[in-house]
Amino acid sequence: MLGQELDSLDLMALAGVATEATWEQLRRNIRDATCVTATHRCVELWRKLGETNPTHEEMETLIAELRRQLPSSLLNGIVDTLNSGNMALAPDDVDLTGAQSLALAALIGEVR
């Protein structure tokens, strides 16, 4: 997941949606122990979702916890700093396994 996050940051920079405020917020988040801890937990949850069958009863619990952790992660405050943009990307453009596709679909609407 960390590789995907770095790719996302690269893409935001290349697409011009990241602003100076984006990078300032990211620097603050990297120095914030709460953000770092939440990010580590998100990585654990994402891996677990990748290993979880989409029909498994634990899937909803994992997605709910990921939903709770994300606002405190490295993404904390990032969305509000971005310029508007329109990129033709879809969930299918990301390599997902297990229940990750369901988690991503559940989270996409919350970021828009």
A tleap script that builds the chain and sets N, CA, C and O, in Angstrom:
source leaprc.protein.ff14SB
mol = sequence {
  NMET LEU GLY GLN GLU LEU ASP SER LEU ASP
  LEU MET ALA LEU ALA GLY VAL ALA THR GLU
  ALA THR TRP GLU GLN LEU ARG ARG ASN ILE
  ARG ASP ALA THR CYS VAL THR ALA THR HIE
  ARG CYS VAL GLU LEU TRP ARG LYS LEU GLY
  GLU THR ASN PRO THR HIE GLU GLU MET GLU
  THR LEU ILE ALA GLU LEU ARG ARG GLN LEU
  PRO SER SER LEU LEU ASN GLY ILE VAL ASP
  THR LEU ASN SER GLY ASN MET ALA LEU ALA
  PRO ASP ASP VAL ASP LEU THR GLY ALA GLN
  SER LEU ALA LEU ALA ALA LEU ILE GLY GLU
  VAL CARG
}
set mol.1.N position { 0.825 -1.196 0.000 }
set mol.1.CA position { 0.000 0.000 0.000 }
set mol.1.C position { 0.863 1.252 0.000 }
set mol.1.O position { 0.499 2.241 -0.636 }
set mol.2.N position { 1.986 1.238 0.688 }
set mol.2.CA position { 2.835 2.425 0.730 }
set mol.2.C position { 3.307 2.792 -0.669 }
set mol.2.O position { 3.371 3.972 -1.012 }
set mol.3.N position { 3.638 1.794 -1.477 }
set mol.3.CA position { 4.031 2.061 -2.856 }
set mol.3.C position { 2.914 2.729 -3.633 }
set mol.3.O position { 3.160 3.630 -4.434 }
set mol.4.N position { 1.678 2.285 -3.395 }
set mol.4.CA position { 0.527 2.901 -4.055 }
set mol.4.C position { 0.350 4.343 -3.594 }
set mol.4.O position { 0.006 5.216 -4.391 }
set mol.5.N position { 0.584 4.593 -2.310 }
set mol.5.CA position { 0.465 5.962 -1.800 }
set mol.5.C position { 1.507 6.867 -2.449 }
set mol.5.O position { 1.201 7.994 -2.839 }
set mol.6.N position { 2.736 6.372 -2.561 }
set mol.6.CA position { 3.782 7.169 -3.210 }
set mol.6.C position { 3.447 7.416 -4.677 }
set mol.6.O position { 3.662 8.513 -5.193 }
set mol.7.N position { 2.920 6.391 -5.344 }
set mol.7.CA position { 2.490 6.570 -6.730 }
set mol.7.C position { 1.378 7.612 -6.818 }
set mol.7.O position { 1.343 8.411 -7.754 }
set mol.8.N position { 0.477 7.601 -5.848 }
set mol.8.CA position { -0.614 8.581 -5.825 }
set mol.8.C position { -0.082 9.994 -5.672 }
set mol.8.O position { -0.561 10.919 -6.328 }
set mol.9.N position { 0.908 10.159 -4.806 }
set mol.9.CA position { 1.511 11.483 -4.624 }
set mol.9.C position { 2.204 11.943 -5.902 }
set mol.9.O position { 2.093 13.106 -6.289 }
set mol.10.N position { 2.914 11.034 -6.553 }
set mol.10.CA position { 3.546 11.364 -7.838 }
set mol.10.C position { 2.498 11.791 -8.861 }
set mol.10.O position { 2.679 12.776 -9.577 }
set mol.11.N position { 1.408 11.043 -8.920 }
set mol.11.CA position { 0.352 11.343 -9.876 }
set mol.11.C position { -0.286 12.702 -9.580 }
set mol.11.O position { -0.573 13.469 -10.499 }
set mol.12.N position { -0.507 12.997 -8.298 }
set mol.12.CA position { -1.073 14.302 -7.933 }
set mol.12.C position { -0.148 15.432 -8.369 }
set mol.12.O position { -0.607 16.472 -8.842 }
set mol.13.N position { 1.148 15.226 -8.209 }
set mol.13.CA position { 2.108 16.254 -8.621 }
set mol.13.C position { 2.113 16.412 -10.139 }
set mol.13.O position { 2.062 17.530 -10.651 }
set mol.14.N position { 2.176 15.299 -10.853 }
set mol.14.CA position { 2.214 15.347 -12.316 }
set mol.14.C position { 0.932 15.928 -12.910 }
set mol.14.O position { 0.970 16.611 -13.934 }
set mol.15.N position { -0.196 15.655 -12.268 }
set mol.15.CA position { -1.484 16.133 -12.775 }
set mol.15.C position { -1.759 17.581 -12.385 }
set mol.15.O position { -2.704 18.195 -12.881 }
set mol.16.N position { -0.938 18.120 -11.505 }
set mol.16.CA position { -1.115 19.506 -11.104 }
set mol.16.C position { -2.203 19.738 -10.075 }
set mol.16.O position { -2.594 20.882 -9.844 }
set mol.17.N position { -2.703 18.678 -9.449 }
set mol.17.CA position { -3.735 18.879 -8.432 }
set mol.17.C position { -3.139 19.170 -7.060 }
set mol.17.O position { -3.792 19.786 -6.217 }
set mol.18.N position { -1.907 18.731 -6.832 }
set mol.18.CA position { -1.236 19.022 -5.562 }
set mol.18.C position { -0.797 20.485 -5.552 }
set mol.18.O position { -0.337 21.023 -6.559 }
set mol.19.N position { -0.951 21.103 -4.404 }
set mol.19.CA position { -0.558 22.500 -4.227 }
set mol.19.C position { 0.568 22.565 -3.202 }
set mol.19.O position { 0.914 21.555 -2.590 }
set mol.20.N position { 1.128 23.734 -3.018 }
set mol.20.CA position { 2.136 23.893 -1.961 }
set mol.20.C position { 1.533 23.517 -0.609 }
set mol.20.O position { 2.211 22.944 0.245 }
set mol.21.N position { 0.256 23.844 -0.423 }
set mol.21.CA position { -0.422 23.491 0.829 }
set mol.21.C position { -0.513 21.975 1.007 }
set mol.21.O position { -0.473 21.475 2.131 }
set mol.22.N position { -0.635 21.248 -0.098 }
set mol.22.CA position { -0.665 19.782 -0.035 }
set mol.22.C position { 0.631 19.257 0.564 }
set mol.22.O position { 0.617 18.418 1.464 }
set mol.23.N position { 1.756 19.762 0.053 }
set mol.23.CA position { 3.060 19.283 0.521 }
set mol.23.C position { 3.324 19.744 1.951 }
set mol.23.O position { 3.938 19.011 2.725 }
set mol.24.N position { 2.874 20.937 2.315 }
set mol.24.CA position { 3.018 21.406 3.697 }
set mol.24.C position { 2.223 20.514 4.645 }
set mol.24.O position { 2.719 20.128 5.704 }
set mol.25.N position { 0.989 20.187 4.263 }
set mol.25.CA position { 0.158 19.314 5.100 }
set mol.25.C position { 0.785 17.930 5.212 }
set mol.25.O position { 0.795 17.340 6.292 }
set mol.26.N position { 1.300 17.415 4.120 }
set mol.26.CA position { 1.940 16.102 4.146 }
set mol.26.C position { 3.155 16.107 5.069 }
set mol.26.O position { 3.367 15.152 5.816 }
set mol.27.N position { 3.955 17.176 5.024 }
set mol.27.CA position { 5.114 17.272 5.927 }
set mol.27.C position { 4.660 17.279 7.386 }
set mol.27.O position { 5.281 16.633 8.231 }
set mol.28.N position { 3.583 18.004 7.686 }
set mol.28.CA position { 3.058 18.014 9.062 }
set mol.28.C position { 2.596 16.616 9.460 }
set mol.28.O position { 2.869 16.154 10.568 }
set mol.29.N position { 1.899 15.953 8.552 }
set mol.29.CA position { 1.380 14.621 8.857 }
set mol.29.C position { 2.496 13.615 9.103 }
set mol.29.O position { 2.377 12.758 9.979 }
set mol.30.N position { 3.571 13.710 8.344 }
set mol.30.CA position { 4.693 12.783 8.508 }
set mol.30.C position { 5.344 12.945 9.878 }
set mol.30.O position { 5.858 11.979 10.443 }
set mol.31.N position { 5.323 14.149 10.405 }
set mol.31.CA position { 5.917 14.402 11.726 }
set mol.31.C position { 4.951 14.123 12.877 }
set mol.31.O position { 5.353 14.150 14.040 }
set mol.32.N position { 3.700 13.858 12.570 }
set mol.32.CA position { 2.665 13.642 13.582 }
set mol.32.C position { 2.571 12.151 13.913 }
set mol.32.O position { 2.220 11.340 13.056 }
set mol.33.N position { 2.884 11.800 15.154 }
set mol.33.CA position { 2.884 10.389 15.562 }
set mol.33.C position { 1.515 9.742 15.388 }
set mol.33.O position { 1.433 8.562 15.049 }
set mol.34.N position { 0.444 10.489 15.610 }
set mol.34.CA position { -0.904 9.950 15.434 }
set mol.34.C position { -1.147 9.583 13.978 }
set mol.34.O position { -1.712 8.529 13.685 }
set mol.35.N position { -0.723 10.449 13.067 }
set mol.35.CA position { -0.875 10.164 11.631 }
set mol.35.C position { -0.061 8.946 11.222 }
set mol.35.O position { -0.530 8.104 10.457 }
set mol.36.N position { 1.143 8.860 11.728 }
set mol.36.CA position { 2.011 7.731 11.378 }
set mol.36.C position { 1.415 6.425 11.895 }
set mol.36.O position { 1.391 5.424 11.178 }
set mol.37.N position { 0.936 6.433 13.136 }
set mol.37.CA position { 0.325 5.235 13.713 }
set mol.37.C position { -0.916 4.823 12.930 }
set mol.37.O position { -1.097 3.645 12.623 }
set mol.38.N position { -1.768 5.789 12.608 }
set mol.38.CA position { -2.983 5.491 11.839 }
set mol.38.C position { -2.629 4.965 10.449 }
set mol.38.O position { -3.301 4.073 9.932 }
set mol.39.N position { -1.584 5.511 9.851 }
set mol.39.CA position { -1.162 5.055 8.527 }
set mol.39.C position { -0.682 3.612 8.582 }
set mol.39.O position { -1.009 2.813 7.704 }
set mol.40.N position { 0.092 3.276 9.608 }
set mol.40.CA position { 0.546 1.887 9.761 }
set mol.40.C position { -0.654 0.951 9.916 }
set mol.40.O position { -0.670 -0.145 9.356 }
set mol.41.N position { -1.642 1.385 10.666 }
set mol.41.CA position { -2.841 0.560 10.855 }
set mol.41.C position { -3.592 0.407 9.529 }
set mol.41.O position { -4.091 -0.675 9.221 }
set mol.42.N position { -3.671 1.475 8.754 }
set mol.42.CA position { -4.329 1.399 7.440 }
set mol.42.C position { -3.620 0.402 6.528 }
set mol.42.O position { -4.268 -0.354 5.803 }
set mol.43.N position { -2.299 0.403 6.566 }
set mol.43.CA position { -1.525 -0.549 5.757 }
set mol.43.C position { -1.847 -1.976 6.191 }
set mol.43.O position { -2.048 -2.851 5.350 }
set mol.44.N position { -1.897 -2.213 7.501 }
set mol.44.CA position { -2.243 -3.546 8.012 }
set mol.44.C position { -3.638 -3.958 7.549 }
set mol.44.O position { -3.845 -5.086 7.102 }
set mol.45.N position { -4.585 -3.041 7.659 }
set mol.45.CA position { -5.959 -3.338 7.252 }
set mol.45.C position { -6.044 -3.608 5.755 }
set mol.45.O position { -6.752 -4.519 5.326 }
set mol.46.N position { -5.325 -2.818 4.957 }
set mol.46.CA position { -5.346 -3.000 3.505 }
set mol.46.C position { -4.792 -4.371 3.126 }
set mol.46.O position { -5.340 -5.055 2.261 }
set mol.47.N position { -3.705 -4.761 3.779 }
set mol.47.CA position { -3.131 -6.100 3.526 }
set mol.47.C position { -4.130 -7.189 3.906 }
set mol.47.O position { -4.330 -8.157 3.172 }
set mol.48.N position { -4.748 -7.008 5.065 }
set mol.48.CA position { -5.733 -7.986 5.537 }
set mol.48.C position { -6.913 -8.071 4.563 }
set mol.48.O position { -7.401 -9.163 4.273 }
set mol.49.N position { -7.369 -6.924 4.061 }
set mol.49.CA position { -8.451 -6.931 3.073 }
set mol.49.C position { -8.027 -7.676 1.810 }
set mol.49.O position { -8.846 -8.353 1.188 }
set mol.50.N position { -6.774 -7.557 1.432 }
set mol.50.CA position { -6.270 -8.272 0.265 }
set mol.50.C position { -6.266 -9.774 0.448 }
set mol.50.O position { -6.324 -10.528 -0.523 }
set mol.51.N position { -6.198 -10.207 1.694 }
set mol.51.CA position { -6.182 -11.635 2.015 }
set mol.51.C position { -7.571 -12.166 2.356 }
set mol.51.O position { -7.741 -13.364 2.582 }
set mol.52.N position { -8.559 -11.279 2.395 }
set mol.52.CA position { -9.902 -11.643 2.830 }
set mol.52.C position { -10.824 -11.847 1.638 }
set mol.52.O position { -10.866 -11.026 0.722 }
set mol.53.N position { -11.555 -12.944 1.662 }
set mol.53.CA position { -12.544 -13.210 0.628 }
set mol.53.C position { -13.626 -12.131 0.697 }
set mol.53.O position { -14.089 -11.799 1.789 }
set mol.54.N position { -14.037 -11.578 -0.447 }
set mol.54.CA position { -15.053 -10.521 -0.437 }
set mol.54.C position { -16.374 -10.910 0.223 }
set mol.54.O position { -17.154 -10.039 0.609 }
set mol.55.N position { -16.628 -12.200 0.353 }
set mol.55.CA position { -17.873 -12.635 0.994 }
set mol.55.C position { -17.681 -12.986 2.465 }
set mol.55.O position { -18.641 -13.360 3.139 }
set mol.56.N position { -16.465 -12.871 2.966 }
set mol.56.CA position { -16.180 -13.223 4.357 }
set mol.56.C position { -16.841 -12.218 5.295 }
set mol.56.O position { -16.885 -11.021 5.011 }
set mol.57.N position { -17.350 -12.719 6.408 }
set mol.57.CA position { -18.071 -11.862 7.362 }
set mol.57.C position { -17.186 -10.771 7.968 }
set mol.57.O position { -17.702 -9.740 8.399 }
set mol.58.N position { -15.885 -10.971 8.009 }
set mol.58.CA position { -14.966 -9.996 8.592 }
set mol.58.C position { -14.750 -8.774 7.686 }
set mol.58.O position { -14.282 -7.733 8.147 }
set mol.59.N position { -15.087 -8.904 6.414 }
set mol.59.CA position { -14.820 -7.853 5.442 }
set mol.59.C position { -15.440 -6.521 5.850 }
set mol.59.O position { -14.753 -5.501 5.807 }
set mol.60.N position { -16.685 -6.494 6.237 }
set mol.60.CA position { -17.358 -5.241 6.612 }
set mol.60.C position { -16.695 -4.589 7.824 }
set mol.60.O position { -16.584 -3.365 7.891 }
set mol.61.N position { -16.258 -5.402 8.773 }
set mol.61.CA position { -15.580 -4.880 9.959 }
set mol.61.C position { -14.253 -4.242 9.582 }
set mol.61.O position { -13.909 -3.175 10.089 }
set mol.62.N position { -13.509 -4.889 8.697 }
set mol.62.CA position { -12.227 -4.343 8.247 }
set mol.62.C position { -12.422 -3.020 7.504 }
set mol.62.O position { -11.676 -2.066 7.723 }
set mol.63.N position { -13.420 -2.968 6.631 }
set mol.63.CA position { -13.694 -1.731 5.889 }
set mol.63.C position { -14.110 -0.619 6.848 }
set mol.63.O position { -13.687 0.527 6.692 }
set mol.64.N position { -14.926 -0.949 7.827 }
set mol.64.CA position { -15.366 0.058 8.800 }
set mol.64.C position { -14.179 0.614 9.581 }
set mol.64.O position { -14.102 1.819 9.822 }
set mol.65.N position { -13.253 -0.260 9.976 }
set mol.65.CA position { -12.080 0.233 10.707 }
set mol.65.C position { -11.182 1.066 9.800 }
set mol.65.O position { -10.651 2.091 10.226 }
set mol.66.N position { -11.008 0.636 8.562 }
set mol.66.CA position { -10.215 1.423 7.613 }
set mol.66.C position { -10.841 2.808 7.438 }
set mol.66.O position { -10.132 3.814 7.407 }
set mol.67.N position { -12.142 2.854 7.327 }
set mol.67.CA position { -12.873 4.119 7.187 }
set mol.67.C position { -12.614 5.027 8.402 }
set mol.67.O position { -12.482 6.242 8.257 }
set mol.68.N position { -12.544 4.431 9.584 }
set mol.68.CA position { -12.285 5.218 10.809 }
set mol.68.C position { -10.841 5.706 10.877 }
set mol.68.O position { -10.584 6.810 11.357 }
set mol.69.N position { -9.903 4.902 10.406 }
set mol.69.CA position { -8.482 5.235 10.518 }
set mol.69.C position { -8.006 6.239 9.464 }
set mol.69.O position { -7.142 7.067 9.752 }
set mol.70.N position { -8.551 6.178 8.261 }
set mol.70.CA position { -8.061 7.014 7.156 }
set mol.70.C position { -8.017 8.512 7.465 }
set mol.70.O position { -7.031 9.162 7.120 }
set mol.71.N position { -9.038 9.084 8.098 }
set mol.71.CA position { -8.980 10.534 8.352 }
set mol.71.C position { -7.817 10.957 9.249 }
set mol.71.O position { -7.402 12.115 9.216 }
set mol.72.N position { -7.296 10.039 10.040 }
set mol.72.CA position { -6.169 10.350 10.929 }
set mol.72.C position { -4.828 9.960 10.327 }
set mol.72.O position { -3.786 10.176 10.947 }
set mol.73.N position { -4.841 9.389 9.129 }
set mol.73.CA position { -3.612 8.904 8.494 }
set mol.73.C position { -2.889 10.031 7.769 }
set mol.73.O position { -3.205 11.206 7.952 }
set mol.74.N position { -1.916 9.658 6.946 }
set mol.74.CA position { -1.184 10.662 6.167 }
set mol.74.C position { -2.102 11.488 5.276 }
set mol.74.O position { -1.723 12.572 4.832 }
set mol.75.N position { -3.299 10.991 5.011 }
set mol.75.CA position { -4.263 11.726 4.194 }
set mol.75.C position { -4.960 12.848 4.956 }
set mol.75.O position { -5.701 13.635 4.366 }
set mol.76.N position { -4.728 12.922 6.255 }
set mol.76.CA position { -5.378 13.935 7.086 }
set mol.76.C position { -5.197 15.336 6.501 }
set mol.76.O position { -4.077 15.838 6.406 }
set mol.77.N position { -6.300 15.957 6.113 }
set mol.77.CA position { -6.263 17.325 5.618 }
set mol.77.C position { -5.787 17.500 4.191 }
set mol.77.O position { -5.748 18.627 3.697 }
set mol.78.N position { -5.424 16.424 3.514 }
set mol.78.CA position { -4.850 16.526 2.167 }
set mol.78.C position { -5.902 16.910 1.125 }
set mol.78.O position { -5.649 17.773 0.285 }
set mol.79.N position { -7.061 16.288 1.168 }
set mol.79.CA position { -8.076 16.508 0.131 }
set mol.79.C position { -8.434 17.991 0.017 }
set mol.79.O position { -8.619 18.502 -1.087 }
set mol.80.N position { -8.531 18.673 1.144 }
set mol.80.CA position { -8.908 20.092 1.129 }
set mol.80.C position { -7.848 20.990 0.495 }
set mol.80.O position { -8.139 22.140 0.167 }
set mol.81.N position { -6.635 20.490 0.317 }
set mol.81.CA position { -5.554 21.311 -0.247 }
set mol.81.C position { -5.401 21.144 -1.755 }
set mol.81.O position { -4.619 21.862 -2.379 }
set mol.82.N position { -6.123 20.224 -2.334 }
set mol.82.CA position { -5.935 19.888 -3.747 }
set mol.82.C position { -6.683 20.838 -4.679 }
set mol.82.O position { -7.767 21.323 -4.356 }
set mol.83.N position { -6.085 21.090 -5.836 }
set mol.83.CA position { -6.776 21.782 -6.923 }
set mol.83.C position { -7.753 20.802 -7.554 }
set mol.83.O position { -7.557 19.589 -7.492 }
set mol.84.N position { -8.799 21.332 -8.157 }
set mol.84.CA position { -9.733 20.474 -8.891 }
set mol.84.C position { -9.009 19.858 -10.080 }
set mol.84.O position { -8.108 20.456 -10.667 }
set mol.85.N position { -9.422 18.669 -10.407 }
set mol.85.CA position { -8.830 17.992 -11.547 }
set mol.85.C position { -9.778 16.937 -12.075 }
set mol.85.O position { -10.734 16.557 -11.400 }
set mol.86.N position { -9.519 16.478 -13.249 }
set mol.86.CA position { -10.347 15.451 -13.854 }
set mol.86.C position { -9.429 14.446 -14.534 }
set mol.86.O position { -8.883 14.699 -15.608 }
set mol.87.N position { -9.274 13.306 -13.884 }
set mol.87.CA position { -8.427 12.255 -14.442 }
set mol.87.C position { -9.297 11.033 -14.693 }
set mol.87.O position { -10.102 10.644 -13.846 }
set mol.88.N position { -9.133 10.455 -15.821 }
set mol.88.CA position { -9.935 9.290 -16.203 }
set mol.88.C position { -9.370 8.032 -15.557 }
set mol.88.O position { -8.840 7.158 -16.242 }
set mol.89.N position { -9.485 7.947 -14.246 }
set mol.89.CA position { -9.034 6.768 -13.516 }
set mol.89.C position { -10.246 6.075 -12.911 }
set mol.89.O position { -11.221 6.720 -12.526 }
set mol.90.N position { -10.169 4.768 -12.835 }
set mol.90.CA position { -11.246 3.974 -12.265 }
set mol.90.C position { -10.645 2.973 -11.287 }
set mol.90.O position { -9.448 2.693 -11.348 }
set mol.91.N position { -11.461 2.431 -10.387 }
set mol.91.CA position { -10.942 1.427 -9.447 }
set mol.91.C position { -10.237 0.265 -10.137 }
set mol.91.O position { -9.325 -0.332 -9.565 }
set mol.92.N position { -10.648 -0.060 -11.354 }
set mol.92.CA position { -10.011 -1.163 -12.086 }
set mol.92.C position { -8.585 -0.837 -12.511 }
set mol.92.O position { -7.850 -1.730 -12.934 }
set mol.93.N position { -8.183 0.423 -12.407 }
set mol.93.CA position { -6.823 0.826 -12.764 }
set mol.93.C position { -5.815 0.491 -11.667 }
set mol.93.O position { -4.609 0.648 -11.857 }
set mol.94.N position { -6.309 0.034 -10.526 }
set mol.94.CA position { -5.461 -0.299 -9.384 }
set mol.94.C position { -5.445 -1.816 -9.230 }
set mol.94.O position { -6.479 -2.469 -9.364 }
set mol.95.N position { -4.270 -2.374 -8.949 }
set mol.95.CA position { -4.134 -3.811 -8.745 }
set mol.95.C position { -4.670 -4.159 -7.359 }
set mol.95.O position { -4.047 -3.836 -6.347 }
set mol.96.N position { -5.820 -4.816 -7.318 }
set mol.96.CA position { -6.480 -5.137 -6.057 }
set mol.96.C position { -6.684 -6.638 -5.939 }
set mol.96.O position { -6.827 -7.341 -6.940 }
set mol.97.N position { -6.696 -7.121 -4.693 }
set mol.97.CA position { -6.956 -8.533 -4.434 }
set mol.97.C position { -7.952 -8.654 -3.289 }
set mol.97.O position { -8.196 -7.700 -2.550 }
set mol.98.N position { -8.521 -9.846 -3.161 }
set mol.98.CA position { -9.437 -10.111 -2.060 }
set mol.98.C position { -10.571 -9.102 -1.992 }
set mol.98.O position { -11.233 -8.821 -2.991 }
set mol.99.N position { -10.784 -8.560 -0.796 }
set mol.99.CA position { -11.876 -7.612 -0.561 }
set mol.99.C position { -11.452 -6.160 -0.773 }
set mol.99.O position { -12.222 -5.246 -0.477 }
set mol.100.N position { -10.237 -5.933 -1.281 }
set mol.100.CA position { -9.773 -4.558 -1.490 }
set mol.100.C position { -10.656 -3.796 -2.473 }
set mol.100.O position { -10.881 -2.599 -2.299 }
set mol.101.N position { -11.156 -4.472 -3.496 }
set mol.101.CA position { -12.000 -3.769 -4.474 }
set mol.101.C position { -13.285 -3.272 -3.827 }
set mol.101.O position { -13.755 -2.180 -4.146 }
set mol.102.N position { -13.853 -4.056 -2.928 }
set mol.102.CA position { -15.057 -3.618 -2.221 }
set mol.102.C position { -14.742 -2.459 -1.283 }
set mol.102.O position { -15.534 -1.526 -1.153 }
set mol.103.N position { -13.588 -2.521 -0.635 }
set mol.103.CA position { -13.187 -1.434 0.261 }
set mol.103.C position { -12.980 -0.149 -0.522 }
set mol.103.O position { -13.440 0.914 -0.104 }
set mol.104.N position { -12.295 -0.236 -1.649 }
set mol.104.CA position { -12.052 0.955 -2.458 }
set mol.104.C position { -13.365 1.552 -2.952 }
set mol.104.O position { -13.556 2.767 -2.906 }
set mol.105.N position { -14.262 0.703 -3.421 }
set mol.105.CA position { -15.562 1.186 -3.889 }
set mol.105.C position { -16.326 1.876 -2.759 }
set mol.105.O position { -16.993 2.885 -2.987 }
set mol.106.N position { -16.231 1.341 -1.553 }
set mol.106.CA position { -16.922 1.940 -0.407 }
set mol.106.C position { -16.321 3.286 -0.026 }
set mol.106.O position { -17.031 4.174 0.446 }
set mol.107.N position { -15.017 3.440 -0.227 }
set mol.107.CA position { -14.331 4.665 0.195 }
set mol.107.C position { -14.332 5.764 -0.862 }
set mol.107.O position { -14.228 6.940 -0.513 }
set mol.108.N position { -14.444 5.422 -2.122 }
set mol.108.CA position { -14.341 6.418 -3.191 }
set mol.108.C position { -15.360 7.535 -3.025 }
set mol.108.O position { -15.014 8.708 -3.165 }
set mol.109.N position { -16.580 7.201 -2.736 }
set mol.109.CA position { -17.616 8.214 -2.593 }
set mol.109.C position { -17.363 9.178 -1.455 }
set mol.109.O position { -17.844 10.310 -1.491 }
set mol.110.N position { -16.621 8.758 -0.448 }
set mol.110.CA position { -16.339 9.607 0.700 }
set mol.110.C position { -15.283 10.652 0.392 }
set mol.110.O position { -15.218 11.679 1.068 }
set mol.111.N position { -14.460 10.413 -0.610 }
set mol.111.CA position { -13.389 11.347 -0.954 }
set mol.111.C position { -13.878 12.385 -1.955 }
set mol.111.O position { -13.354 13.498 -1.998 }
set mol.112.N position { -14.858 12.036 -2.744 }
set mol.112.CA position { -15.361 12.950 -3.786 }
set mol.112.C position { -15.978 14.176 -3.203 }
set mol.112.O position { -16.447 15.042 -3.942 }
savepdb mol mol.pdb
quit
